[in-house]
Amino acid sequence: MVLKPALMLVALLVSLAACEPPGSSDELDSSPLKGSIIETGGERPRFTLSDTDGNPYTFEDETEGLLSFIFFGYTNCPDVCPIHMAMLATVIGRLDPADRGRVRVVFISTDPARDTPEVLRRWLDSFDPGFVGLLGTLDEVNAVAESLLLPPAAVPVNAGESYIVGHAASVLAVTPDGGTRVKYGFGTRHEDWAADLPLLLQWKAQIP
Amino acid sequence: MQWWCSAQGQPWDWTWRPYVGVWLFVALIAAGYVALRRRYPPPEPDNGDGRHRAAYFVTGLILLWAALDWPLGALGASYLASAHVTQFLLAGVIAPGLMLLGIPRGAFGLIERRPTLHAFLGDLTHPVPAFLIFNVGMTVTHWPGVVDAAMVTQAGAFALDMAWVFCGVIFWWPLLAPIPARPGLHPLMKIGYLALNGILIRPPFAMMLFSEYPIYSTYELAPPFPGTNPLHDQQFAGAIMKLGTAWIMGVAAFMIFREWMRTEAAAEDPSVPSGWPI
């Protein structure tokens, strides 16, 4: 009986553990993936923007046969963008070299005013020099986002030098066959990516 | 305004923030200590015991405050696992020991006059339950699910911090505080108790050191802190915890050994001044 307060304290902490917030796969589907399948049996996305060398980058051609991750963000982003990019760099870096060569991360800037090609290249290099950075006008970028069923970016008007850009917080995975798109929201953890990467590399679209 | 440090999900900046709950908590402990000192003044003639104890208590209280308040409290609650374990070492290991050492000896007579409290503390602070409570408490309060669930609310973060202080007090009690009518531990037993706690590797710390990926979503998904990444920070946290605990236990064991030697020497030769009892 005299240990009751201590036991109550332990019970409180154990019950807190049971309240662990849900992971990223709150949108239940029958796939073994931690991310949410938003389209299957479709075609590889088609769009062209400029890369950080100023050359046109046609997504459909450049990523054929590759597992691709598309993310819309900006280099001054204080939280979601660097977290996603750092995680992808870590988990992709742990794949064996052959698989690593079959993965492409494509970062599309939603802040054309501040993200010059040099700024974007330097920022992406801090995660992985292999990451692709794409640029376009805000209208061009938003047209791509909308074609991928993602919300458009919102840049505040007359905000001066320091401002926050609203943008989609999800990473969109496109499987190597191009037929399946999987969404990974903010909250996806390293271990989720590490579990899904091998599955995504082998993924075949379920064509009815 | 927040009353206690908890995970906020906001980018870190060095703007000072007040945590009124922490101030109130520290002020209550200080007021309680002043009342105890008034009720149980140092014995006359004062051989320095009263000053020493006050110094220990004040140092412990300052360290506890530093652990819970800005910036360490805020960094540990939201951004860095290494700050979190540093908080633990201060609030859950060092401060409780110093504060317990600082309590006037006469105050422990209170326990004898309250049979229920005497029985409660007698059972709780026996070395075996104390060892179990501290180590189970340390493991549970660092378990990823517990940390991630607790740190997102101020009440949860408060509960975690209080659990640390509670476990720390229970841990040190068999070494530093008397239970009337129970013989104190032999110094060799005290050193053994500390050594066992110093070398033990608890599961969460092994996970921090050896996990392939970050184990705490709180720090993994926190806005980046300049110059760190979550995995390296977590490994650093595991190293701080392991080395820090071993160092604290080692220092305490050395002090006990030194006082034991002095006491033995004083027993053999009354002209040798006896050590200040720990």
Short mmCIF file of C-alpha atoms in Angstrom, two decimals:
data_model
loop_
_atom_site.label_atom_id
_atom_site.label_comp_id
_atom_site.label_asym_id
_atom_site.label_seq_id
_atom_site.Cartn_x
_atom_site.Cartn_y
_atom_site.Cartn_z
CA MET A 1 0.00 0.00 0.00
CA VAL A 2 2.81 2.40 0.83
CA LEU A 3 4.08 2.16 -2.76
CA LYS A 4 0.75 3.32 -4.13
CA PRO A 5 1.85 6.85 -5.14
CA ALA A 6 4.85 5.48 -6.99
CA LEU A 7 2.71 2.92 -8.79
CA MET A 8 0.18 5.62 -9.68
CA LEU A 9 2.96 7.74 -11.16
CA VAL A 10 4.20 4.82 -13.27
CA ALA A 11 0.60 4.11 -14.37
CA LEU A 12 0.20 7.76 -15.41
CA LEU A 13 3.34 7.67 -17.52
CA VAL A 14 2.44 4.31 -19.10
CA SER A 15 -1.00 5.66 -19.98
CA LEU A 16 0.64 8.68 -21.59
CA ALA A 17 2.61 6.25 -23.75
CA ALA A 18 -0.65 4.71 -24.90
CA CYS A 19 -1.73 8.15 -26.14
CA GLU A 20 1.08 8.30 -28.69
CA PRO A 21 -0.09 10.44 -31.60
CA PRO A 22 -0.96 8.58 -34.78
CA GLY A 23 1.67 8.19 -37.43
CA SER A 24 1.55 9.45 -40.95
CA SER A 25 -0.60 6.61 -42.25
CA ASP A 26 -3.82 7.86 -40.71
CA GLU A 27 -5.52 7.59 -44.09
CA LEU A 28 -6.05 3.89 -43.97
CA ASP A 29 -5.64 1.89 -47.10
CA SER A 30 -4.99 -1.76 -47.71
CA SER A 31 -1.43 -1.29 -49.01
CA PRO A 32 1.57 -2.13 -46.84
CA LEU A 33 2.86 1.40 -47.36
CA LYS A 34 3.10 3.98 -44.59
CA GLY A 35 2.18 6.68 -47.10
CA SER A 36 -1.26 7.07 -48.65
CA ILE A 37 -1.85 5.97 -52.22
CA ILE A 38 -3.70 8.78 -53.96
CA GLU A 39 -3.66 7.43 -57.50
CA THR A 40 -2.83 4.11 -59.09
CA GLY A 41 -2.90 2.93 -62.68
CA GLY A 42 -2.26 6.45 -63.98
CA GLU A 43 0.53 7.95 -66.02
CA ARG A 44 3.82 9.56 -65.04
CA PRO A 45 3.31 13.28 -64.35
CA ARG A 46 4.16 15.57 -67.28
CA PHE A 47 5.67 18.99 -66.67
CA THR A 48 8.74 20.99 -67.60
CA LEU A 49 10.51 23.59 -65.42
CA SER A 50 14.09 24.92 -65.26
CA ASP A 51 16.76 23.18 -63.20
CA THR A 52 19.41 25.01 -61.18
CA ASP A 53 21.74 25.10 -64.21
CA GLY A 54 19.06 26.93 -66.17
CA ASN A 55 18.29 23.96 -68.42
CA PRO A 56 14.76 22.73 -69.08
CA TYR A 57 13.90 19.68 -66.99
CA THR A 58 11.09 17.52 -68.32
CA PHE A 59 10.01 15.37 -65.42
CA GLU A 60 8.49 12.59 -67.48
CA ASP A 61 11.71 12.01 -69.45
CA GLU A 62 14.24 12.63 -66.69
CA THR A 63 12.66 10.28 -64.18
CA GLU A 64 11.61 7.40 -66.43
CA GLY A 65 12.13 4.12 -64.60
CA LEU A 66 13.11 5.91 -61.40
CA LEU A 67 11.37 6.17 -58.06
CA SER A 68 10.80 9.92 -57.76
CA PHE A 69 9.91 12.15 -54.86
CA ILE A 70 8.40 15.54 -55.62
CA PHE A 71 8.25 18.26 -52.98
CA PHE A 72 7.13 21.87 -53.20
CA GLY A 73 8.90 24.19 -50.78
CA TYR A 74 11.39 27.03 -50.35
CA THR A 75 14.86 27.48 -48.95
CA ASN A 76 13.85 29.96 -46.22
CA CYS A 77 11.32 27.46 -44.85
CA PRO A 78 11.97 27.14 -41.10
CA ASP A 79 10.53 23.68 -40.52
CA VAL A 80 8.74 21.32 -42.94
CA CYS A 81 11.08 21.65 -45.96
CA PRO A 82 14.42 21.05 -44.22
CA ILE A 83 12.90 18.25 -42.13
CA HIS A 84 11.60 16.38 -45.20
CA MET A 85 14.80 16.95 -47.20
CA ALA A 86 17.07 15.86 -44.34
CA MET A 87 15.06 12.69 -43.79
CA LEU A 88 15.03 11.78 -47.47
CA ALA A 89 18.78 12.38 -47.69
CA THR A 90 19.40 10.15 -44.68
CA VAL A 91 17.24 7.20 -45.73
CA ILE A 92 18.22 7.31 -49.41
CA GLY A 93 21.86 7.53 -48.35
CA ARG A 94 21.47 4.21 -46.57
CA LEU A 95 20.23 2.31 -49.62
CA ASP A 96 22.76 0.21 -51.47
CA PRO A 97 24.39 2.15 -54.33
CA ALA A 98 22.40 0.38 -57.05
CA ASP A 99 19.06 1.26 -55.45
CA ARG A 100 20.27 4.76 -54.59
CA GLY A 101 20.82 5.37 -58.29
CA ARG A 102 17.18 4.48 -58.95
CA VAL A 103 15.82 7.24 -56.69
CA ARG A 104 15.41 10.89 -57.64
CA VAL A 105 14.34 13.72 -55.32
CA VAL A 106 12.86 16.71 -57.15
CA PHE A 107 12.42 19.90 -55.12
CA ILE A 108 10.26 22.57 -56.74
CA SER A 109 10.70 26.06 -55.34
CA THR A 110 7.56 27.97 -54.35
CA ASP A 111 9.53 31.16 -53.68
CA PRO A 112 10.84 32.38 -57.03
CA ALA A 113 11.69 35.83 -55.64
CA ARG A 114 14.28 34.59 -53.14
CA ASP A 115 15.23 31.15 -54.45
CA THR A 116 17.69 31.95 -57.20
CA PRO A 117 19.28 28.95 -58.94
CA GLU A 118 22.46 29.47 -56.89
CA VAL A 119 20.62 29.76 -53.59
CA LEU A 120 18.52 26.68 -54.32
CA ARG A 121 21.54 24.65 -55.46
CA ARG A 122 23.54 25.55 -52.35
CA TRP A 123 20.61 24.70 -50.08
CA LEU A 124 19.96 21.32 -51.75
CA ASP A 125 23.68 20.48 -51.70
CA SER A 126 23.58 20.81 -47.91
CA PHE A 127 21.32 17.73 -47.93
CA ASP A 128 22.44 15.78 -51.01
CA PRO A 129 24.14 17.09 -54.15
CA GLY A 130 22.06 14.59 -56.13
CA PHE A 131 18.78 16.33 -55.30
CA VAL A 132 17.25 18.12 -58.29
CA GLY A 133 16.04 21.71 -57.83
CA LEU A 134 13.44 23.14 -60.19
CA LEU A 135 12.34 26.73 -60.70
CA GLY A 136 9.60 28.54 -62.52
CA THR A 137 7.25 31.44 -62.07
CA LEU A 138 4.76 31.05 -59.26
CA ASP A 139 1.99 30.49 -61.81
CA GLU A 140 3.98 27.74 -63.53
CA VAL A 141 4.83 26.06 -60.24
CA ASN A 142 1.24 26.26 -59.02
CA ALA A 143 -0.02 24.78 -62.28
CA VAL A 144 2.26 21.78 -61.69
CA ALA A 145 1.08 21.47 -58.07
CA GLU A 146 -2.55 21.53 -59.11
CA SER A 147 -1.94 18.93 -61.84
CA LEU A 148 -0.59 16.69 -59.07
CA LEU A 149 -3.68 17.35 -56.91
CA LEU A 150 -1.62 19.33 -54.40
CA PRO A 151 -2.62 22.76 -53.07
CA PRO A 152 -0.97 25.76 -54.74
CA ALA A 153 1.63 27.85 -52.94
CA ALA A 154 0.62 31.20 -51.43
CA VAL A 155 3.20 33.98 -51.27
CA PRO A 156 2.15 37.03 -49.24
CA VAL A 157 1.88 40.30 -51.16
CA ASN A 158 4.16 43.21 -50.14
CA ALA A 159 5.74 41.16 -47.39
CA GLY A 160 9.22 42.65 -47.67
CA GLU A 161 12.29 40.43 -47.35
CA SER A 162 11.15 38.16 -44.56
CA TYR A 163 8.00 36.16 -45.12
CA ILE A 164 6.55 32.67 -44.87
CA VAL A 165 5.29 30.88 -47.98
CA GLY A 166 2.28 28.63 -47.64
CA HIS A 167 2.78 25.39 -49.55
CA ALA A 168 1.85 21.70 -49.59
CA ALA A 169 3.52 19.88 -46.69
CA SER A 170 3.41 16.48 -48.37
CA VAL A 171 6.04 14.68 -50.39
CA LEU A 172 4.62 12.94 -53.45
CA ALA A 173 6.25 9.66 -54.45
CA VAL A 174 5.91 8.47 -58.04
CA THR A 175 6.73 4.79 -58.48
CA PRO A 176 9.29 3.66 -61.10
CA ASP A 177 6.54 2.45 -63.43
CA GLY A 178 5.03 5.90 -63.16
CA GLY A 179 1.58 4.55 -62.42
CA THR A 180 1.20 5.08 -58.69
CA ARG A 181 1.39 8.24 -56.61
CA VAL A 182 1.83 8.00 -52.86
CA LYS A 183 1.52 10.95 -50.51
CA TYR A 184 3.67 11.34 -47.37
CA GLY A 185 2.45 14.05 -45.05
CA PHE A 186 4.43 15.97 -42.47
CA GLY A 187 5.00 13.60 -39.57
CA THR A 188 6.41 10.82 -41.72
CA ARG A 189 9.42 9.53 -39.83
CA HIS A 190 12.78 8.08 -40.87
CA GLU A 191 11.63 4.57 -40.08
CA ASP A 192 8.50 5.05 -42.25
CA TRP A 193 10.62 6.11 -45.20
CA ALA A 194 13.08 3.30 -44.58
CA ALA A 195 10.23 0.77 -44.57
CA ASP A 196 8.58 2.13 -47.72
CA LEU A 197 11.60 2.78 -49.94
CA PRO A 198 12.25 -0.88 -50.84
CA LEU A 199 8.52 -1.41 -51.46
CA LEU A 200 8.25 1.66 -53.66
CA LEU A 201 11.30 0.63 -55.68
CA GLN A 202 9.56 -2.62 -56.61
CA TRP A 203 6.03 -1.22 -56.85
CA LYS A 204 3.84 -2.24 -59.79
CA ALA A 205 0.65 -0.31 -60.37
CA GLN A 206 -2.54 -2.27 -59.77
CA ILE A 207 -4.18 -1.78 -63.15
CA PRO A 208 -7.76 -3.07 -63.09
CA MET B 1 2.09 32.47 -22.48
CA GLN B 2 3.28 29.05 -21.33
CA TRP B 3 3.58 28.18 -17.63
CA TRP B 4 5.79 25.12 -18.23
CA CYS B 5 8.18 24.21 -21.08
CA SER B 6 6.61 21.86 -23.63
CA ALA B 7 7.03 21.08 -27.33
CA GLN B 8 5.74 23.96 -29.44
CA GLY B 9 6.71 23.11 -33.02
CA GLN B 10 7.86 26.70 -33.59
CA PRO B 11 11.31 27.46 -35.02
CA TRP B 12 13.85 28.09 -32.27
CA ASP B 13 15.10 31.58 -31.55
CA TRP B 14 17.02 33.00 -28.63
CA THR B 15 14.22 35.32 -27.47
CA TRP B 16 13.79 34.88 -23.72
CA ARG B 17 10.45 33.49 -22.60
CA PRO B 18 9.01 33.43 -19.07
CA TYR B 19 7.76 30.16 -17.53
CA VAL B 20 5.75 31.23 -14.51
CA GLY B 21 5.03 27.67 -13.35
CA VAL B 22 8.76 26.98 -13.04
CA TRP B 23 9.30 30.14 -10.99
CA LEU B 24 6.40 29.26 -8.71
CA PHE B 25 7.69 25.71 -8.25
CA VAL B 26 11.19 26.91 -7.37
CA ALA B 27 9.81 29.64 -5.06
CA LEU B 28 7.66 27.10 -3.19
CA ILE B 29 10.66 24.83 -2.59
CA ALA B 30 12.76 27.78 -1.44
CA ALA B 31 10.01 28.94 0.93
CA GLY B 32 9.68 25.42 2.32
CA TYR B 33 13.43 25.29 2.94
CA VAL B 34 13.49 28.64 4.71
CA ALA B 35 10.66 27.45 6.98
CA LEU B 36 12.56 24.22 7.75
CA ARG B 37 15.74 26.13 8.55
CA ARG B 38 13.86 28.41 10.93
CA ARG B 39 12.24 25.46 12.66
CA TYR B 40 15.43 23.37 12.76
CA PRO B 41 18.37 25.77 13.12
CA PRO B 42 21.92 24.35 13.06
CA PRO B 43 23.12 22.92 16.39
CA GLU B 44 25.20 25.19 18.65
CA PRO B 45 28.11 25.59 18.43
CA ASP B 46 27.83 25.68 14.64
CA ASN B 47 30.79 23.73 13.23
CA GLY B 48 29.94 24.82 9.72
CA ASP B 49 27.27 22.16 9.25
CA GLY B 50 24.50 24.72 8.80
CA ARG B 51 26.41 26.72 6.18
CA HIS B 52 27.44 23.60 4.31
CA ARG B 53 23.90 22.30 4.17
CA ALA B 54 22.50 25.64 3.05
CA ALA B 55 25.14 25.80 0.30
CA TYR B 56 24.26 22.29 -0.89
CA PHE B 57 20.54 23.07 -0.93
CA VAL B 58 20.89 26.41 -2.71
CA THR B 59 23.21 24.87 -5.33
CA GLY B 60 20.74 22.04 -5.91
CA LEU B 61 17.84 24.46 -6.21
CA ILE B 62 19.71 26.67 -8.70
CA LEU B 63 20.54 23.62 -10.82
CA LEU B 64 16.92 22.48 -10.69
CA TRP B 65 15.79 25.94 -11.80
CA ALA B 66 18.36 26.00 -14.61
CA ALA B 67 17.16 22.60 -15.81
CA LEU B 68 13.49 23.57 -15.95
CA ASP B 69 13.56 27.20 -17.11
CA TRP B 70 14.54 28.93 -20.36
CA PRO B 71 16.69 28.20 -22.31
CA LEU B 72 17.54 24.62 -21.27
CA GLY B 73 13.93 23.74 -20.43
CA ALA B 74 12.64 25.06 -23.75
CA LEU B 75 15.41 23.41 -25.78
CA GLY B 76 14.90 20.09 -23.99
CA ALA B 77 11.14 20.17 -24.39
CA SER B 78 11.03 20.92 -28.10
CA TYR B 79 14.29 20.74 -29.98
CA LEU B 80 17.21 18.70 -28.69
CA ALA B 81 17.35 15.26 -27.10
CA SER B 82 20.79 16.20 -25.75
CA ALA B 83 19.26 19.18 -23.91
CA HIS B 84 16.52 16.87 -22.62
CA VAL B 85 18.97 14.40 -21.05
CA THR B 86 21.06 17.27 -19.65
CA GLN B 87 17.87 18.48 -17.98
CA PHE B 88 17.37 15.00 -16.60
CA LEU B 89 20.88 14.80 -15.16
CA LEU B 90 20.40 18.16 -13.45
CA ALA B 91 16.78 17.86 -12.30
CA GLY B 92 16.60 14.12 -11.76
CA VAL B 93 20.05 13.21 -10.48
CA ILE B 94 22.27 16.09 -9.28
CA ALA B 95 19.73 18.55 -7.81
CA PRO B 96 17.75 16.01 -5.72
CA GLY B 97 20.98 14.72 -4.16
CA LEU B 98 22.25 18.17 -3.27
CA MET B 99 18.88 19.31 -1.96
CA LEU B 100 18.47 16.20 0.18
CA LEU B 101 21.96 16.74 1.57
CA GLY B 102 20.99 20.32 2.39
CA ILE B 103 18.00 19.49 4.60
CA PRO B 104 18.70 20.16 8.30
CA ARG B 105 19.23 16.82 10.07
CA GLY B 106 16.78 17.77 12.79
CA ALA B 107 14.01 17.94 10.21
CA PHE B 108 14.16 14.18 9.75
CA GLY B 109 12.82 13.86 13.29
CA LEU B 110 9.49 14.89 11.76
CA ILE B 111 9.33 11.51 10.08
CA GLU B 112 9.59 9.64 13.36
CA ARG B 113 6.67 11.55 14.81
CA ARG B 114 4.40 10.50 11.94
CA PRO B 115 4.02 6.70 11.91
CA THR B 116 2.33 6.54 8.47
CA LEU B 117 4.99 8.71 6.86
CA HIS B 118 7.69 6.73 8.65
CA ALA B 119 6.33 3.43 7.29
CA PHE B 120 5.84 4.90 3.81
CA LEU B 121 9.31 6.38 3.53
CA GLY B 122 10.86 3.41 5.31
CA ASP B 123 9.59 1.06 2.58
CA LEU B 124 10.10 3.41 -0.34
CA THR B 125 13.64 4.44 0.53
CA HIS B 126 15.03 1.02 1.34
CA PRO B 127 17.90 0.52 -1.13
CA VAL B 128 16.18 -2.23 -3.13
CA PRO B 129 12.87 -0.40 -3.83
CA ALA B 130 14.84 2.84 -4.29
CA PHE B 131 17.06 1.19 -6.89
CA LEU B 132 14.03 -0.26 -8.68
CA ILE B 133 12.00 2.97 -8.57
CA PHE B 134 14.88 5.04 -9.90
CA ASN B 135 15.74 2.67 -12.71
CA VAL B 136 12.17 1.87 -13.73
CA GLY B 137 11.37 5.59 -13.50
CA MET B 138 14.39 6.48 -15.60
CA THR B 139 13.45 3.88 -18.21
CA VAL B 140 9.76 4.78 -18.36
CA THR B 141 10.33 8.55 -18.45
CA HIS B 142 12.75 8.17 -21.36
CA TRP B 143 10.70 5.64 -23.30
CA PRO B 144 10.02 7.15 -26.75
CA GLY B 145 6.23 6.76 -26.57
CA VAL B 146 6.11 8.38 -23.13
CA VAL B 147 8.37 11.28 -24.07
CA ASP B 148 6.55 11.96 -27.35
CA ALA B 149 3.13 11.85 -25.68
CA ALA B 150 4.12 13.87 -22.63
CA MET B 151 6.15 16.65 -24.21
CA VAL B 152 3.36 17.99 -26.40
CA THR B 153 1.40 19.33 -23.43
CA GLN B 154 2.51 21.45 -20.52
CA ALA B 155 0.81 19.09 -18.06
CA GLY B 156 2.61 16.10 -19.60
CA ALA B 157 5.98 17.85 -19.56
CA PHE B 158 5.35 18.90 -15.95
CA ALA B 159 4.48 15.30 -14.98
CA LEU B 160 7.69 14.05 -16.58
CA ASP B 161 9.81 16.63 -14.77
CA MET B 162 8.13 15.87 -11.44
CA ALA B 163 8.67 12.13 -11.99
CA TRP B 164 12.39 12.83 -12.47
CA VAL B 165 12.64 14.86 -9.27
CA PHE B 166 10.65 12.23 -7.34
CA CYS B 167 12.80 9.35 -8.63
CA GLY B 168 15.97 11.33 -7.91
CA VAL B 169 14.96 11.99 -4.30
CA ILE B 170 14.11 8.31 -3.78
CA PHE B 171 17.41 7.29 -5.37
CA TRP B 172 19.57 9.41 -3.06
CA TRP B 173 17.58 8.89 0.11
CA PRO B 174 19.25 5.59 1.22
CA LEU B 175 22.64 7.29 0.86
CA LEU B 176 22.07 10.80 2.16
CA ALA B 177 19.00 11.00 4.38
CA PRO B 178 18.31 9.16 7.62
CA ILE B 179 15.23 7.15 8.34
CA PRO B 180 14.98 7.19 12.13
CA ALA B 181 15.07 3.71 13.66
CA ARG B 182 16.74 2.24 10.58
CA PRO B 183 20.49 1.73 10.59
CA GLY B 184 22.28 3.62 7.85
CA LEU B 185 23.95 1.75 5.02
CA HIS B 186 27.59 0.76 5.46
CA PRO B 187 29.80 2.94 3.22
CA LEU B 188 30.80 -0.11 1.20
CA MET B 189 27.14 -0.84 0.48
CA LYS B 190 26.64 2.79 -0.54
CA ILE B 191 29.56 2.59 -2.95
CA GLY B 192 28.21 -0.69 -4.36
CA TYR B 193 24.77 0.91 -4.84
CA LEU B 194 26.31 3.82 -6.72
CA ALA B 195 28.59 1.61 -8.80
CA LEU B 196 25.68 -0.57 -9.89
CA ASN B 197 23.73 2.50 -10.99
CA GLY B 198 26.79 3.91 -12.71
CA ILE B 199 27.50 0.90 -14.88
CA LEU B 200 23.92 -0.11 -15.69
CA ILE B 201 22.82 0.62 -19.28
CA ARG B 202 19.07 1.23 -19.33
CA PRO B 203 17.14 0.28 -22.51
CA PRO B 204 16.30 3.83 -23.70
CA PHE B 205 19.94 4.88 -23.51
CA ALA B 206 21.04 1.86 -25.49
CA MET B 207 18.36 2.79 -28.04
CA MET B 208 19.60 6.39 -28.15
CA LEU B 209 23.16 5.28 -28.78
CA PHE B 210 22.59 2.43 -31.20
CA SER B 211 19.33 3.10 -33.09
CA GLU B 212 19.64 3.47 -36.82
CA TYR B 213 17.12 6.32 -36.83
CA PRO B 214 15.86 8.86 -34.27
CA ILE B 215 13.62 7.28 -31.65
CA TYR B 216 11.82 10.42 -30.42
CA SER B 217 9.41 12.00 -32.88
CA THR B 218 9.46 15.15 -30.72
CA TYR B 219 13.06 15.87 -31.75
CA GLU B 220 12.96 14.13 -35.13
CA LEU B 221 10.14 16.37 -36.39
CA ALA B 222 11.16 19.52 -34.54
CA PRO B 223 12.20 22.57 -36.55
CA PRO B 224 15.93 22.10 -37.16
CA PHE B 225 18.33 23.49 -34.57
CA PRO B 226 21.33 25.04 -36.34
CA GLY B 227 24.36 22.78 -36.59
CA THR B 228 22.69 19.53 -35.57
CA ASN B 229 20.69 16.70 -37.02
CA PRO B 230 18.27 14.57 -35.00
CA LEU B 231 20.27 11.34 -35.16
CA HIS B 232 23.59 12.87 -34.13
CA ASP B 233 21.85 14.84 -31.41
CA GLN B 234 20.25 11.65 -30.11
CA GLN B 235 23.57 9.79 -30.08
CA PHE B 236 25.14 12.72 -28.25
CA ALA B 237 22.25 12.55 -25.78
CA GLY B 238 22.91 8.86 -25.16
CA ALA B 239 26.59 9.58 -24.55
CA ILE B 240 25.80 12.47 -22.18
CA MET B 241 23.44 10.24 -20.26
CA LYS B 242 25.80 7.30 -19.95
CA LEU B 243 28.96 9.26 -19.18
CA GLY B 244 27.13 11.85 -17.06
CA THR B 245 25.47 9.24 -14.86
CA ALA B 246 28.72 7.30 -14.46
CA TRP B 247 30.59 10.50 -13.58
CA ILE B 248 28.03 11.60 -10.98
CA MET B 249 27.96 8.15 -9.38
CA GLY B 250 31.76 8.08 -9.40
CA VAL B 251 32.08 11.48 -7.70
CA ALA B 252 29.49 10.51 -5.07
CA ALA B 253 31.26 7.17 -4.45
CA PHE B 254 34.58 8.96 -4.04
CA MET B 255 33.12 11.41 -1.53
CA ILE B 256 31.59 8.58 0.48
CA PHE B 257 34.88 6.71 0.44
CA ARG B 258 36.79 9.80 1.57
CA GLU B 259 34.41 10.44 4.47
CA TRP B 260 34.54 6.78 5.43
CA MET B 261 38.34 6.94 5.63
CA ARG B 262 38.22 10.14 7.69
CA THR B 263 35.67 8.67 10.07
CA GLU B 264 37.78 5.53 10.52
CA ALA B 265 40.87 7.64 11.18
CA ALA B 266 39.01 9.79 13.68
CA ALA B 267 37.80 6.67 15.52
CA GLU B 268 41.37 5.44 15.90
CA ASP B 269 42.91 8.79 16.77
CA PRO B 270 40.63 11.40 18.40
CA SER B 271 43.07 14.18 17.45
CA VAL B 272 42.21 13.64 13.78
CA PRO B 273 39.20 15.78 12.85
CA SER B 274 36.32 13.58 11.69
CA GLY B 275 34.86 14.23 8.28
CA TRP B 276 31.62 15.94 7.71
CA PRO B 277 29.14 13.03 7.53
CA ILE B 278 27.57 12.36 4.15
#
